[in-house]
Coordinates of C-alpha atoms and ligand atoms in Angstrom, one line a residue:
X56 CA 108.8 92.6 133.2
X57 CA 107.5 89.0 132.9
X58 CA 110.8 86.8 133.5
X59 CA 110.8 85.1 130.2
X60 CA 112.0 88.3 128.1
X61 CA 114.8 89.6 130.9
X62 CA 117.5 88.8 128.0
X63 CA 115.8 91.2 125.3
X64 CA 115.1 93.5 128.1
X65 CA 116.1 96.8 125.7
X66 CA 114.2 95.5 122.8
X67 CA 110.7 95.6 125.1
X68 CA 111.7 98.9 126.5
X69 CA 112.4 100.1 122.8
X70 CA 108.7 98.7 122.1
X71 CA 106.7 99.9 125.3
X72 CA 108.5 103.3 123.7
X73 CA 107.1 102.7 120.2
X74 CA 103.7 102.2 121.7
X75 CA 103.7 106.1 124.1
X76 CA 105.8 107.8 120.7
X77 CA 102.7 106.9 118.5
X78 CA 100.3 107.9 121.0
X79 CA 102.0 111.0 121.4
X80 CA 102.4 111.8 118.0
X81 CA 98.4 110.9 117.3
X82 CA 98.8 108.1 115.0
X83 CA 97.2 105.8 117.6
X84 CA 94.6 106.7 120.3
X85 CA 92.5 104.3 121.9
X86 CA 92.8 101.9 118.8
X87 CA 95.6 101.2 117.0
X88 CA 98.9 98.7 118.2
X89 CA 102.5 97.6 117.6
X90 CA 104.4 95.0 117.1
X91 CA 107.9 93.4 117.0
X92 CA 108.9 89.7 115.8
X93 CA 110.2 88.3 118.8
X94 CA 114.1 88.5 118.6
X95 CA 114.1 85.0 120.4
X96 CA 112.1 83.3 118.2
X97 CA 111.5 84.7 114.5
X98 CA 108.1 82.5 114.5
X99 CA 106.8 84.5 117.5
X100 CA 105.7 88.2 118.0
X101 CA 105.7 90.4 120.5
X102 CA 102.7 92.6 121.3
X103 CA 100.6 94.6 123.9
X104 CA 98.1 93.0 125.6
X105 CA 94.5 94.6 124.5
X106 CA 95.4 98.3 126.1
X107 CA 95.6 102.1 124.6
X108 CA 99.1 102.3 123.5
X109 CA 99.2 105.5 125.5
X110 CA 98.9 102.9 128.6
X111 CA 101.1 100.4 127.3
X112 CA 104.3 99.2 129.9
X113 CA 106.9 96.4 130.3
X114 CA 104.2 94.2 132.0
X115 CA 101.6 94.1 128.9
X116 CA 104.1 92.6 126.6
X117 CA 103.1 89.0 125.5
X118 CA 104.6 86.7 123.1
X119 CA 101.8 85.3 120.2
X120 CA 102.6 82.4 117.4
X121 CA 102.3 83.6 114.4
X122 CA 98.8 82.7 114.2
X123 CA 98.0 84.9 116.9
X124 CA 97.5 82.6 119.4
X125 CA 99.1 83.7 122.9
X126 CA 102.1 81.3 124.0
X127 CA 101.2 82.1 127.4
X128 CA 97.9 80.7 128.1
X129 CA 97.3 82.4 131.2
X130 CA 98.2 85.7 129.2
X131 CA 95.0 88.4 129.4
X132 CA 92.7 89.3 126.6
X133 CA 94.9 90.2 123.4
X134 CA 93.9 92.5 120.8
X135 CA 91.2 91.5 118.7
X136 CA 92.8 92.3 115.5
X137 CA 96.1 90.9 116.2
X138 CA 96.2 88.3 113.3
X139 CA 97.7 91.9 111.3
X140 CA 100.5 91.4 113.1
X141 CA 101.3 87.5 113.1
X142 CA 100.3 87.3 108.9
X143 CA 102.6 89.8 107.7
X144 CA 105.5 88.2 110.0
X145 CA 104.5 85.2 108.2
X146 CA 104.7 86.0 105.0
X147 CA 107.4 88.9 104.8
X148 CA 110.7 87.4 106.3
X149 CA 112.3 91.1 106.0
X150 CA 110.0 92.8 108.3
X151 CA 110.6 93.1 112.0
X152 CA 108.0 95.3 113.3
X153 CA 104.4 96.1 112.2
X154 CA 102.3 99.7 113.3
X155 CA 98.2 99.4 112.7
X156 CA 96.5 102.8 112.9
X157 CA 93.1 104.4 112.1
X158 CA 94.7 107.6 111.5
X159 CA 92.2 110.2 109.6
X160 CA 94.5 111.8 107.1
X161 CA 94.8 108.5 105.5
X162 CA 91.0 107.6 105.6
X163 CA 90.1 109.5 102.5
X164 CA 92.4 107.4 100.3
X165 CA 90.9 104.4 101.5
X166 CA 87.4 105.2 100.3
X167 CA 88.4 106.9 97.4
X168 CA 90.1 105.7 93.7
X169 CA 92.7 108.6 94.2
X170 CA 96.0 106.3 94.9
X171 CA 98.4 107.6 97.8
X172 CA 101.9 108.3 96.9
X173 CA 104.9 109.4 98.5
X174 CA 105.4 113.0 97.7
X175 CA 107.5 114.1 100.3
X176 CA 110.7 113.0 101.5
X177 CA 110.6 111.5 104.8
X178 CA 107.7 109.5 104.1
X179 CA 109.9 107.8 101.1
X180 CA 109.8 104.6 103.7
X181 CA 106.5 104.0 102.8
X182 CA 107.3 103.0 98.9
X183 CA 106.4 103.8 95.7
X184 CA 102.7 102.1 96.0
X185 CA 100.1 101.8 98.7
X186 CA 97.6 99.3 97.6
X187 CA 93.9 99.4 99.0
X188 CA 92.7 96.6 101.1
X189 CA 88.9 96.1 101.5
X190 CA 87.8 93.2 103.7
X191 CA 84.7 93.1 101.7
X192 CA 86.2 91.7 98.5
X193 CA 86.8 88.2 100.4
X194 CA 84.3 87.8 103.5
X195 CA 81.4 90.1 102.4
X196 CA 79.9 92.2 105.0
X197 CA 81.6 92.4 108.1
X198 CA 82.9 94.8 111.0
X199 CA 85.7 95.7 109.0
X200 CA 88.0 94.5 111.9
X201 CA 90.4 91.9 111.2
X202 CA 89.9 89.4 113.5
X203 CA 90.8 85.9 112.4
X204 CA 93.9 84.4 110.5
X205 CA 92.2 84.3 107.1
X206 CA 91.4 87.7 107.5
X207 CA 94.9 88.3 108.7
X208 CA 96.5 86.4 105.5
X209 CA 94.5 88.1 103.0
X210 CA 95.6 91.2 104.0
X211 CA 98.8 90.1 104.0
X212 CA 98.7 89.1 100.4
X213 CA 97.5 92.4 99.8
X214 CA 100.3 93.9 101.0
X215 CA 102.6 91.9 98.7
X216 CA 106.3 93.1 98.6
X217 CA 105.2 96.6 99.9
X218 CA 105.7 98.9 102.8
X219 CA 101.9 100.0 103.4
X220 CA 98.9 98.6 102.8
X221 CA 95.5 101.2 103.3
X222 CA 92.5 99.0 104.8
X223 CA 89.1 100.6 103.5
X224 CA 87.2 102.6 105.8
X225 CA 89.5 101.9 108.7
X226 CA 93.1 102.9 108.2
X227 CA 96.4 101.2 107.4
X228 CA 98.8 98.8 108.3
X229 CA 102.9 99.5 108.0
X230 CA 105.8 96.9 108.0
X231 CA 109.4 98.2 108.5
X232 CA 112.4 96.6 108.7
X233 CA 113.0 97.5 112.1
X234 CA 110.8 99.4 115.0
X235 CA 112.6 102.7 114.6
X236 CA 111.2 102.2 110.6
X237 CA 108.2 101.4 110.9
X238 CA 107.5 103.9 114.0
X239 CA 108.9 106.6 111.4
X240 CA 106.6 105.7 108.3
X241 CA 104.0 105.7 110.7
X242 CA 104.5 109.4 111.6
X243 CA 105.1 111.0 108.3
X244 CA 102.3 108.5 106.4
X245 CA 99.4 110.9 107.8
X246 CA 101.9 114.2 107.0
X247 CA 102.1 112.7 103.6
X248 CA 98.6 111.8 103.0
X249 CA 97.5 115.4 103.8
X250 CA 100.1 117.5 101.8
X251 CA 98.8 114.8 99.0
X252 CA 95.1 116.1 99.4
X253 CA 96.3 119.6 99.3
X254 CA 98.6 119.7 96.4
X255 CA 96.1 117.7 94.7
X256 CA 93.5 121.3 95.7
X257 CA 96.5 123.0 93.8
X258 CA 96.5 120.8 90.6
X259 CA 98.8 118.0 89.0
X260 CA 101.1 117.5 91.8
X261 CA 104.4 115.1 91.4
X262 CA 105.3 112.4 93.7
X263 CA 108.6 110.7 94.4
X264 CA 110.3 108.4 91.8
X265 CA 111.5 104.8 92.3
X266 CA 114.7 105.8 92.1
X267 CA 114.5 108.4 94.6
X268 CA 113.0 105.9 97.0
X269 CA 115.3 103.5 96.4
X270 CA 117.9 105.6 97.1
X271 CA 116.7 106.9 100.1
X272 CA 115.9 103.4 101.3
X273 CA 119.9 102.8 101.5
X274 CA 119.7 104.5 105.1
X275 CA 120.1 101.6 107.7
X276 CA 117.5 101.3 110.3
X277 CA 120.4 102.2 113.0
X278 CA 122.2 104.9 111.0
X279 CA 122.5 108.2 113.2
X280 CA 119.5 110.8 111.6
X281 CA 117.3 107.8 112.6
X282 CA 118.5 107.8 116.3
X283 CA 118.1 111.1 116.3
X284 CA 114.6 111.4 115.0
X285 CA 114.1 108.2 118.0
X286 CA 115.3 110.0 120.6
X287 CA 113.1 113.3 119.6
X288 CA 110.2 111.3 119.5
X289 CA 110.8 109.3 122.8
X290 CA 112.1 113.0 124.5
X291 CA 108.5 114.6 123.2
X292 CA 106.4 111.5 124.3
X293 CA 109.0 111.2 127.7
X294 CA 109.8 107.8 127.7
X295 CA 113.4 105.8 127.9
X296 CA 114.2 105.7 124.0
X297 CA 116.2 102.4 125.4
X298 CA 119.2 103.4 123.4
Ligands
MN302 MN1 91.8 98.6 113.4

């Protein structure tokens, strides 16, 4: 573990877990990252170093400004797309950890009009709307990949007070509270997205109200049924849960 983050020791072994859990579960494979805001400096965040998440350990955990420049300078090649990461920190205070994913099940709602919802309850975390974010609107054609700060801060704005933002063609972006949040949205999103698609095969289908969301929202980030859904996840992917 590089010297420097020897005092949040538990926090990077919590986030090398975050990075093996989603690669076990199949919300990431050889795309997709995660990221915490440093808990030594809210203006910094902590990140993988351009790697499969699968692959990720202590050692490929750099620190990045929030405009996703690295604070080491020596540090290797970083992801390209991590101005997600340092834009939402930016603008959203309240979140403390941010999943990017090209999952499938959520694909079809990117390209389509059909709005996501939540319509089951352990995907509640994700909120009552998921906007649609297509790089296109802003900076024309592209590669669809967000790869610079502008880029970064206009998805950001599209995210607005929410929990998920959909990114057309590509996948989504999720900002929690805390890593064990945003790990979990990131698992149940994809369940959610395809129950969606098949209830919507069935009929009218009803999703979750605000209220019901809001109330669900009352869990803390630390309260027990989400330890134990942690340590499941970390057991299944068989990595130290660091708890
Ligand atoms: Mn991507």
């Amino acid at each position: 573990m590089n010297i420097k983050f020897e005092s949040i020791k538990n926090e990077i072994v919590k986030l090398v877990a975050a990075n093996r859990v989603l690669a076990n579960e199949g919300i990431v494979d050889a795309y997709g990252h995660v990221s915490i805001r440093n808990p030594l400096n809210k203006n910094e965040y902590l990140l993988s170093r351009s790697l499969s998440p699968e692959l990720v350990t202590e050692e490929d955990i750099f620190a990045f400004s929030l405009d996703g420049n690295p604070i080491d300078k020596n540090s290797p090649t970083p992801y390209l797309e991590r101005f997600i990461h340092g834009s939402i920190y930016k603008r959203r205070t309240d979140i403390n950890a941010v999943v990017h994913s090209h999952a499938d099940e959520v694909l079809p709602f990117t390209i389509s009009e059909t709005p996501l919802k939540p319509v089951i309850h352990t995907a509640s975390d994700m909120g009552h709307e998921v906007p649609v974010w297509d790089i296109r609107d802003q900076f024309g054609d592209t590669n669809l990949l967000v790869t610079n700060e502008d880029q970064g801060d206009d998805l950001a704005v599209g995210l607005g007070d929410n929990k998920v933002i959909l990114m057309r063609g590509h996948g989504f972006t999720a900002a929690g509270r805390s890593l064990i949040e945003v790990v979990k949205v990131a698992i149940y999103l994809p369940k959610n997205a395809q129950i969606q698609l098949h209830a919507s095969n069935l009929g009218k289908f009803k999703s979750l109200s605000k209220g019901e969301i809001t109330i669900r929202s009352r869990v803390e980030p630390n309260a027990p049924q989400m330890v134990r859904a942690w340590e499941y996840w970390c057991a299944k992917a068989g990595v130290n849960p660091g708890i």
